[in-house]
Amino acid sequence: MGVFGRNHARVYKELEQQGEPVHLLGVVDPDVNRADTVAREFGCKAFGSVQQLLTTHSEVQAASVAVPTVHHLAVARDLMNARVDVLIEKPLATSLAEADELVELAAARRRIAQTGHLERFNPAVRATLPLLTQPMFFEVHRLSVFTPRSLDVDVVLDLMIHDLDIVLTFAKSPVKEVRAVGLPILSGKVDIANVRLELASGCIANFTASRVSTERVRKLRFFQPRQYISLDYARQETLVFTVGQDGAATGMPSPNPQIGVTKVPVASEEPLRAELKSFLHAVRERSTPVVSLEDGRRALALALEIVAAIRDHSKRVNLSGIAKARP
């Protein structure tokens, strides 16, 4: 279950207490003590396995799969075979073969299945979507301090995949070319990476992701005709710089009187709360989730292509430590 699984339990319980049509039945963790601790905290039952949960509560309708990525397929398979709808945390799986099996299983069992790409539910991202015209250049930074979490995957699958999903959603164009470099710093996996994507539309996207930074930064900036838009995930803030607009008229400081700066209204909300509400709505209405398993597979496919590009680059420049970091 881990830290993020506990957060899912917390938000489900908060939604229940606030009158949403949901009831938190229980939490599952093979570490019984950890499961008991979280269950007591949120007033539900603790289980040591998914099978124990399903045997005790055949009425379970939906579940969050917030476990290490290597277990996503097995856990989600057990749940969907029991006719339980699932939200599967990102990355969707460890391989495209596993992702394809999840997609096929959800279709065969007619299950609502959502990928947990949390930033899709960031209020600033949602407020930015209507502003898109023709984005042609992205610059994205996602930097975090090192923590002993999610070390089963490298920084591309741990952090950068959030932004890959957002840029693919914003740009609506397939990737034409991938260039990437990365290094392991404090773990046996790549901890810092820089990526340049060229999309079929001609759009260029640069990404930097690090989990060994001294500061926490989560920003996305992009340019489109006559506009520059800056999105701060952490502050849930979007600023629009428009050429030809009277800077003084907007009421915000502008670097140029011919450039207007507008702060986009953003309704602040915890992204996880918005994500779980959206998932539960899809479960109740039997509607397609905002972030489908196909979306999760698309982001995973690109992330794995980037991981391969990093490995190839390290071999070309004889960085043997990188080549050995990934079996």
C-alpha positions as CSV (number, residue, x, y, z in Angstrom):
1,M,0.0,0.0,0.0
2,G,2.7,2.5,0.9
3,V,2.4,6.2,1.4
4,F,0.3,6.9,-1.7
5,G,-2.1,4.0,-1.0
6,R,-2.7,5.6,2.4
7,N,-3.5,8.9,0.7
8,H,-6.1,7.1,-1.5
9,A,-7.7,5.7,1.7
10,R,-7.7,9.1,3.3
11,V,-9.4,10.8,0.4
12,Y,-12.0,8.0,0.0
13,K,-12.8,8.4,3.7
14,E,-13.0,12.2,3.4
15,L,-15.4,11.9,0.4
16,E,-17.5,9.4,2.4
17,Q,-17.7,11.8,5.4
18,Q,-18.6,14.7,3.1
19,G,-21.6,12.9,1.8
20,E,-20.3,11.4,-1.5
21,P,-21.9,8.1,-2.4
22,V,-18.9,6.0,-1.4
23,H,-18.0,3.7,1.5
24,L,-14.4,2.8,2.4
25,L,-14.6,-1.0,3.1
26,G,-11.0,-1.7,3.7
27,V,-7.3,-1.5,2.9
28,V,-5.0,-4.4,1.8
29,D,-1.3,-4.8,2.6
30,P,0.7,-8.0,3.1
31,D,2.3,-6.2,6.0
32,V,-0.5,-6.8,8.5
33,N,0.7,-4.2,11.0
34,R,0.8,-1.5,8.3
35,A,-2.7,-2.5,7.1
36,D,-4.0,-2.4,10.7
37,T,-2.5,1.0,11.3
38,V,-4.2,2.6,8.2
39,A,-7.5,0.8,8.8
40,R,-7.7,2.1,12.4
41,E,-6.8,5.6,11.2
42,F,-9.7,5.6,8.7
43,G,-12.2,3.4,10.4
44,C,-12.2,0.5,8.0
45,K,-11.0,-3.1,7.9
46,A,-7.5,-4.4,7.2
47,F,-6.8,-7.3,4.9
48,G,-3.6,-9.2,4.1
49,S,-4.4,-10.0,0.5
50,V,-6.9,-9.1,-2.2
51,Q,-8.4,-12.6,-2.1
52,Q,-9.1,-12.1,1.6
53,L,-10.8,-8.8,0.9
54,L,-12.9,-10.3,-1.9
55,T,-13.9,-13.3,0.1
56,T,-15.0,-11.1,3.0
57,H,-16.7,-8.4,0.9
58,S,-18.2,-9.7,-2.3
59,E,-20.0,-6.4,-2.6
60,V,-16.8,-4.5,-3.5
61,Q,-17.4,-2.4,-6.6
62,A,-14.2,-0.3,-7.0
63,A,-10.6,-0.3,-5.8
64,S,-7.4,1.7,-6.2
65,V,-4.3,-0.3,-7.1
66,A,-1.5,1.7,-5.4
67,V,1.1,-1.0,-5.1
68,P,4.7,-1.3,-6.6
69,T,4.4,-1.3,-10.4
70,V,5.7,-4.9,-10.7
71,H,2.4,-6.0,-8.9
72,H,0.0,-3.9,-10.9
73,L,-1.0,-6.7,-13.4
74,A,-1.5,-9.4,-10.8
75,V,-3.5,-7.3,-8.4
76,A,-5.6,-5.6,-11.1
77,R,-6.3,-9.0,-12.7
78,D,-7.6,-10.5,-9.5
79,L,-9.9,-7.5,-9.0
80,M,-11.2,-7.3,-12.5
81,N,-11.8,-11.0,-12.6
82,A,-14.0,-10.5,-9.5
83,R,-15.9,-7.8,-11.4
84,V,-14.3,-4.9,-9.5
85,D,-13.6,-1.6,-11.3
86,V,-10.0,-0.3,-10.8
87,L,-7.9,2.8,-10.7
88,I,-4.3,1.7,-11.4
89,E,-1.5,4.0,-10.4
90,K,1.0,5.2,-12.9
91,P,3.1,3.8,-14.5
92,L,0.4,1.5,-15.7
93,A,2.7,-1.5,-15.9
94,T,6.3,-2.6,-16.2
95,S,6.0,-3.5,-19.9
96,L,3.8,-2.9,-22.9
97,A,2.9,-6.6,-22.9
98,E,1.5,-6.2,-19.3
99,A,-0.2,-3.0,-20.3
100,D,-1.9,-4.7,-23.3
101,E,-3.1,-7.5,-21.0
102,L,-4.7,-5.0,-18.7
103,V,-6.4,-3.2,-21.5
104,E,-7.7,-6.5,-23.0
105,L,-8.8,-7.7,-19.6
106,A,-10.8,-4.6,-18.8
107,A,-12.5,-4.8,-22.1
108,A,-13.3,-8.5,-21.7
109,R,-14.6,-8.1,-18.2
110,R,-16.4,-4.8,-19.1
111,R,-14.7,-3.0,-16.2
112,I,-14.2,0.7,-15.7
113,A,-10.4,1.0,-15.5
114,Q,-8.6,4.3,-15.1
115,T,-4.9,5.1,-15.1
116,G,-3.7,7.2,-12.2
117,H,-2.1,10.1,-14.0
118,L,-2.7,12.6,-11.2
119,E,-1.7,15.8,-13.0
120,R,-4.6,15.5,-15.4
121,F,-6.7,16.5,-12.4
122,N,-4.5,19.4,-11.3
123,P,-6.8,22.5,-11.4
124,A,-4.2,24.5,-13.3
125,V,-4.0,21.8,-16.0
126,R,-7.7,21.8,-16.3
127,A,-7.9,25.6,-16.5
128,T,-5.2,25.6,-19.2
129,L,-6.9,23.1,-21.6
130,P,-9.4,25.7,-23.0
131,L,-6.4,28.0,-23.8
132,L,-4.7,25.6,-26.2
133,T,-4.5,26.7,-29.9
134,Q,-1.3,25.5,-31.5
135,P,1.4,24.7,-29.0
136,M,4.8,24.6,-30.8
137,F,7.4,24.5,-28.0
138,F,7.3,23.0,-24.5
139,E,9.8,23.4,-21.7
140,V,9.1,21.2,-18.7
141,H,10.9,20.8,-15.3
142,R,10.0,18.3,-12.6
143,L,12.6,18.3,-9.9
144,S,12.3,16.6,-6.5
145,V,14.6,15.9,-3.5
146,F,15.7,12.3,-3.1
147,T,13.5,10.0,-1.1
148,P,13.7,6.2,-0.8
149,R,10.4,5.8,-2.7
150,S,9.5,4.4,-6.1
151,L,13.1,3.2,-6.6
152,D,11.8,0.1,-8.4
153,V,11.6,2.4,-11.5
154,D,13.8,5.1,-12.9
155,V,13.0,8.9,-12.9
156,V,11.4,8.7,-16.4
157,L,8.8,6.2,-15.2
158,D,8.6,7.7,-11.7
159,L,8.3,11.5,-12.4
160,M,8.7,12.4,-16.1
161,I,5.8,10.2,-17.2
162,H,3.4,12.8,-15.6
163,D,4.6,15.4,-18.0
164,L,4.8,13.1,-21.0
165,D,1.1,12.4,-20.5
166,I,0.3,16.1,-20.2
167,V,2.3,17.2,-23.3
168,L,0.8,14.4,-25.4
169,T,-2.7,15.5,-24.2
170,F,-2.0,19.2,-24.9
171,A,-0.2,18.7,-28.3
172,K,-2.4,16.0,-29.7
173,S,0.3,14.8,-32.0
174,P,2.3,11.6,-32.2
175,V,6.1,11.6,-31.4
176,K,8.4,11.6,-34.4
177,E,11.8,11.6,-32.7
178,V,13.3,11.0,-29.2
179,R,16.6,12.1,-27.9
180,A,17.5,11.5,-24.3
181,V,20.3,11.4,-21.8
182,G,20.2,10.3,-18.1
183,L,22.4,9.3,-15.2
184,P,22.1,7.2,-12.0
185,I,23.2,9.4,-9.1
186,L,22.0,7.9,-5.8
187,S,20.2,4.8,-6.8
188,G,20.8,1.9,-9.2
189,K,18.4,3.5,-11.7
190,V,18.5,6.7,-13.7
191,D,17.9,9.5,-11.3
192,I,18.1,12.5,-13.6
193,A,17.2,12.8,-17.3
194,N,16.8,15.3,-20.1
195,V,14.7,14.5,-23.1
196,R,14.0,16.3,-26.4
197,L,10.9,15.2,-28.4
198,E,10.0,16.2,-31.9
199,L,6.3,15.7,-32.6
200,A,4.8,15.0,-36.0
201,S,3.2,18.5,-35.9
202,G,6.6,20.1,-35.7
203,C,6.2,20.9,-32.0
204,I,9.3,20.5,-29.9
205,A,9.2,19.4,-26.2
206,N,12.1,19.5,-23.8
207,F,11.8,17.7,-20.4
208,T,14.1,17.7,-17.4
209,A,13.3,15.3,-14.5
210,S,15.3,14.8,-11.4
211,R,14.8,13.1,-8.0
212,V,18.2,14.3,-6.7
213,S,17.5,18.0,-6.7
214,T,18.0,20.4,-3.8
215,E,14.6,22.0,-4.5
216,R,11.2,20.9,-5.6
217,V,10.0,22.4,-9.0
218,R,7.0,21.3,-11.1
219,K,6.6,23.7,-14.0
220,L,5.4,23.5,-17.6
221,R,5.8,26.3,-20.1
222,F,4.7,26.4,-23.7
223,F,4.6,28.8,-26.6
224,Q,1.9,29.1,-29.3
225,P,1.2,31.8,-31.8
226,R,1.3,35.2,-30.0
227,Q,1.2,33.5,-26.5
228,Y,3.4,32.1,-23.9
229,I,1.7,30.1,-21.1
230,S,3.3,29.2,-17.8
231,L,1.8,26.5,-15.6
232,D,3.0,25.8,-12.1
233,Y,1.7,22.5,-11.0
234,A,2.7,23.0,-7.3
235,R,1.1,26.4,-6.9
236,Q,-1.9,25.5,-9.1
237,E,-1.3,28.6,-11.1
238,T,-1.5,29.5,-14.9
239,L,-0.2,32.7,-16.3
240,V,-0.8,33.8,-20.0
241,F,1.5,36.3,-21.7
242,T,-0.2,37.6,-24.9
243,V,1.6,39.7,-27.5
244,G,-0.4,42.8,-28.7
245,Q,-2.4,43.1,-25.5
246,D,-2.1,46.2,-23.4
247,G,0.1,45.2,-20.5
248,A,-1.3,48.0,-18.3
249,A,-4.9,47.0,-18.9
250,T,-4.5,43.5,-17.4
251,G,-3.5,44.8,-14.0
252,M,-0.5,42.6,-13.7
253,P,3.2,43.4,-14.0
254,S,4.4,42.9,-17.6
255,P,8.0,42.7,-19.0
256,N,6.8,44.8,-22.0
257,P,3.9,47.3,-22.4
258,Q,2.9,45.4,-25.6
259,I,2.6,42.1,-23.7
260,G,-0.4,41.5,-21.5
261,V,-0.2,39.2,-18.5
262,T,-3.3,37.4,-17.4
263,K,-3.7,35.2,-14.4
264,V,-6.1,32.4,-15.3
265,P,-8.8,31.8,-12.6
266,V,-8.1,28.4,-11.1
267,A,-10.5,26.7,-8.6
268,S,-8.1,25.2,-6.1
269,E,-8.6,21.5,-5.3
270,E,-6.5,18.6,-4.2
271,P,-5.7,16.7,-7.5
272,L,-6.1,13.3,-5.8
273,R,-9.6,14.3,-4.6
274,A,-10.6,15.4,-8.1
275,E,-9.1,12.2,-9.5
276,L,-11.0,9.9,-7.2
277,K,-14.2,11.8,-7.6
278,S,-13.9,11.4,-11.4
279,F,-13.1,7.7,-11.1
280,L,-16.2,7.1,-8.8
281,H,-18.3,9.1,-11.3
282,A,-17.2,6.9,-14.1
283,V,-18.0,3.8,-12.0
284,R,-21.5,5.0,-11.2
285,E,-22.3,6.2,-14.7
286,R,-20.4,3.3,-16.5
287,S,-18.7,6.0,-18.5
288,T,-15.2,6.2,-20.0
289,P,-12.7,7.5,-17.5
290,V,-11.0,10.8,-18.1
291,V,-7.7,8.9,-18.2
292,S,-8.2,5.6,-19.8
293,L,-5.9,2.5,-19.8
294,E,-5.1,3.3,-23.4
295,D,-3.9,6.8,-22.2
296,G,-1.7,5.0,-19.6
297,R,-0.3,2.7,-22.2
298,R,0.5,5.6,-24.5
299,A,2.5,7.4,-21.8
300,L,4.2,4.1,-20.8
301,A,5.2,3.4,-24.4
302,L,6.8,6.8,-24.7
303,A,8.5,6.5,-21.3
304,L,10.0,3.1,-22.3
305,E,11.2,4.5,-25.6
306,I,12.9,7.2,-23.7
307,V,14.5,4.7,-21.3
308,A,15.8,2.8,-24.3
309,A,17.2,6.0,-25.8
310,I,19.0,6.8,-22.5
311,R,20.5,3.4,-22.5
312,D,21.7,3.7,-26.1
313,H,23.2,7.2,-25.5
314,S,25.1,5.9,-22.5
315,K,26.6,3.1,-24.5
316,R,27.6,5.5,-27.3
317,V,29.5,7.8,-25.0
318,N,30.8,4.8,-22.9
319,L,29.1,5.6,-19.7
320,S,29.3,2.0,-18.5
321,G,27.6,2.8,-15.2
322,I,24.4,3.7,-17.1
323,A,24.5,0.6,-19.2
324,K,24.8,-1.5,-16.1
325,A,22.1,0.4,-14.2
326,R,19.4,-1.2,-16.2
327,P,19.6,-5.0,-16.9
